[in-house]
Coordinates of C-alpha atoms in Angstrom, one line a residue:
M30 CA -15.2 3.8 5.8
V31 CA -13.7 0.3 5.8
G32 CA -13.9 -2.4 3.3
L33 CA -12.8 -3.4 -0.1
E34 CA -13.8 -6.1 -2.6
R35 CA -11.5 -9.1 -2.8
G36 CA -8.7 -8.7 -5.3
L37 CA -9.1 -5.0 -5.9
V38 CA -6.6 -2.3 -5.1
K39 CA -8.2 1.0 -4.2
L40 CA -6.3 3.3 -1.9
E41 CA -7.9 5.9 0.4
P42 CA -6.4 8.8 2.4
Y43 CA -5.5 8.1 6.0
D44 CA -8.7 8.1 8.2
Y45 CA -8.4 8.5 12.0
N46 CA -11.6 6.2 12.1
W47 CA -9.3 3.4 11.4
L48 CA -7.9 3.6 14.8
I49 CA -11.4 3.5 16.4
L50 CA -12.3 0.5 14.3
F51 CA -9.1 -1.3 15.3
D52 CA -9.8 -0.5 19.0
K53 CA -13.5 -1.9 18.6
E54 CA -12.2 -5.1 17.0
R55 CA -9.5 -5.5 19.4
E56 CA -12.0 -5.6 22.3
L57 CA -14.2 -8.0 20.5
L58 CA -11.2 -10.3 19.7
S59 CA -9.8 -9.9 23.2
S60 CA -13.1 -11.1 24.7
Q61 CA -13.3 -14.1 22.3
L62 CA -9.6 -15.1 22.5
K63 CA -8.9 -14.9 26.2
G64 CA -6.0 -17.2 27.1
L65 CA -5.2 -18.0 23.5
I66 CA -3.0 -14.8 22.5
I67 CA -0.1 -13.0 23.9
N68 CA -0.4 -9.7 22.1
M69 CA -2.4 -7.8 19.4
E70 CA -1.2 -4.9 17.3
H71 CA -2.7 -2.7 14.6
V72 CA -0.4 -3.1 11.7
G73 CA -0.4 -2.4 7.9
S74 CA -1.0 0.9 6.2
T75 CA -4.1 1.7 8.2
S76 CA -1.9 1.9 11.3
I77 CA 0.3 4.6 10.0
E78 CA -0.9 8.1 10.1
G79 CA -0.7 9.9 6.9
L80 CA -0.3 6.9 4.7
L81 CA -2.6 5.9 1.8
A82 CA -4.2 2.6 2.4
K83 CA -6.5 0.0 1.2
P84 CA -9.3 0.5 3.7
I85 CA -8.8 -2.9 5.5
I86 CA -7.7 -3.1 9.1
D87 CA -4.8 -5.4 9.6
I88 CA -4.3 -6.9 13.0
A89 CA -1.2 -8.9 14.0
I90 CA -2.1 -11.5 16.7
G91 CA 1.0 -13.0 18.7
V92 CA 0.6 -16.5 20.0
S93 CA 2.9 -18.9 21.9
S94 CA 2.4 -21.6 19.5
L95 CA 0.7 -22.1 16.1
D96 CA -1.2 -25.0 17.9
K97 CA -3.5 -22.2 19.1
V98 CA -4.6 -21.6 15.5
I99 CA -7.1 -24.5 15.9
K100 CA -9.0 -23.0 18.8
I101 CA -8.7 -19.4 17.4
R102 CA -10.0 -20.5 14.0
E103 CA -13.3 -21.7 15.8
K104 CA -13.5 -18.6 17.9
V105 CA -13.2 -16.1 15.1
K106 CA -15.5 -18.0 12.8
G107 CA -18.1 -17.2 15.2
I108 CA -17.7 -13.5 14.7
G109 CA -17.4 -13.5 10.9
Y110 CA -13.8 -14.4 10.0
L111 CA -12.8 -17.0 7.5
E112 CA -9.3 -18.5 7.0
V113 CA -7.5 -17.4 3.9
P114 CA -5.0 -19.6 2.2
V115 CA -1.5 -17.9 2.3
S116 CA 1.9 -19.0 1.2
I117 CA 3.9 -17.6 4.1
D118 CA 4.9 -20.3 6.6
G119 CA 4.1 -19.4 10.2
N120 CA 1.4 -16.8 9.3
H121 CA -2.3 -17.8 9.4
V122 CA -4.6 -15.2 7.9
F123 CA -8.3 -14.8 8.4
A124 CA -10.6 -12.2 6.7
K125 CA -13.7 -10.6 8.0
N126 CA -16.4 -9.7 5.4
K127 CA -19.2 -7.4 5.4
E128 CA -21.4 -6.8 2.5
N129 CA -19.0 -8.7 0.3
K130 CA -16.1 -6.5 1.3
I131 CA -13.2 -7.4 3.4
T132 CA -13.0 -5.3 6.4
H133 CA -10.3 -6.8 8.5
F134 CA -7.4 -9.2 8.2
L135 CA -6.1 -11.2 11.1
H136 CA -2.4 -12.3 10.9
I137 CA -1.7 -15.0 13.5
M138 CA 1.9 -15.8 14.1
I139 CA 4.4 -16.7 16.8
Y140 CA 4.8 -13.7 19.2
N141 CA 8.2 -12.0 18.9
Q142 CA 9.7 -14.3 16.1
D143 CA 10.8 -12.9 12.8
L144 CA 7.4 -12.5 11.2
W145 CA 6.1 -10.6 14.2
R146 CA 9.1 -8.4 14.6
D147 CA 9.0 -7.5 10.8
Q148 CA 5.4 -6.5 11.0
I149 CA 6.1 -4.3 13.9
S150 CA 9.4 -3.0 12.7
F151 CA 8.0 -2.0 9.2
R152 CA 5.1 0.0 10.9
D153 CA 7.4 1.7 13.5
Y154 CA 10.0 2.7 10.9
L155 CA 7.4 4.4 8.6
R156 CA 5.9 6.1 11.6
S157 CA 9.4 7.4 12.6
F158 CA 10.7 8.3 9.2
P159 CA 8.5 10.7 7.1
D160 CA 10.7 10.5 4.0
A161 CA 10.4 6.7 3.8
K162 CA 6.7 7.0 4.4
M163 CA 6.3 9.4 1.5
E164 CA 8.4 7.1 -0.7
Y165 CA 6.0 4.4 0.1
V166 CA 3.0 6.4 -0.6
K167 CA 4.3 7.2 -4.1
L168 CA 5.1 3.5 -4.7
K169 CA 1.6 2.5 -3.6
E170 CA -0.1 5.1 -5.9
E171 CA 2.0 3.9 -8.9
L172 CA 1.2 0.3 -8.2
A173 CA -2.5 0.9 -7.4
N174 CA -2.8 2.6 -10.8
K175 CA -0.9 -0.2 -12.5
Y176 CA -2.8 -3.1 -10.8
P177 CA -6.3 -1.9 -9.9
N178 CA -7.7 -5.4 -10.2
D179 CA -4.7 -7.5 -9.1
V180 CA -3.9 -7.3 -5.4
V181 CA -1.3 -10.1 -5.8
S182 CA 0.9 -8.2 -8.3
Y183 CA 0.4 -5.1 -6.2
T184 CA 1.6 -6.8 -3.1
N185 CA 4.5 -8.6 -4.9
E186 CA 5.9 -5.5 -6.4
K187 CA 6.1 -3.8 -2.9
K188 CA 8.3 -6.6 -1.6
E189 CA 11.6 -5.0 -2.5
F190 CA 10.7 -1.7 -0.8
V191 CA 9.5 -3.6 2.2
N192 CA 12.6 -5.6 2.5
N193 CA 14.8 -2.5 2.2
I194 CA 12.9 -0.9 5.0
L195 CA 13.2 -4.0 7.2
K196 CA 16.9 -4.0 6.5
R197 CA 17.1 -0.3 7.7
A198 CA 15.1 -1.1 10.7
K199 CA 17.3 -4.0 11.7
E200 CA 20.4 -1.7 11.4
L201 CA 18.7 0.7 13.9
R202 CA 18.2 -2.1 16.6

């Protein structure tokens, strides 16, 4: 199943259906966003086999310019997405809701710049290094137990781990 109430932290075991749900959403988004995007990738914990995750599908959308966001905003609004205020420059986030639960996040950013590369590098590193993935599972479990109703604190306390993984990934490039 996919979807989680806003602000909550509830982790679920990896579910292969997340891949199917991403593929379905990619088809829908591709048909709506023709000519506006360069690339689309499944990112976040639901994209990493064996990882515990909040049951929300994260999708990175690479664009040539953030000017495209204006047109994208109108297109995705028609299929159930609303923009979410975020404090990360260069990253526009949209959430799709169903039955008062967030089911998908779109992260729109400049293709192949730092934010884009970080999303992909983090995912690929955890896919390639099982020890790092298991370390992340343990951290996520601890933080989910500590902050079950505070997704902001949960996310903020993962930043040091994420930055360490990104540093390791850059060393491999």
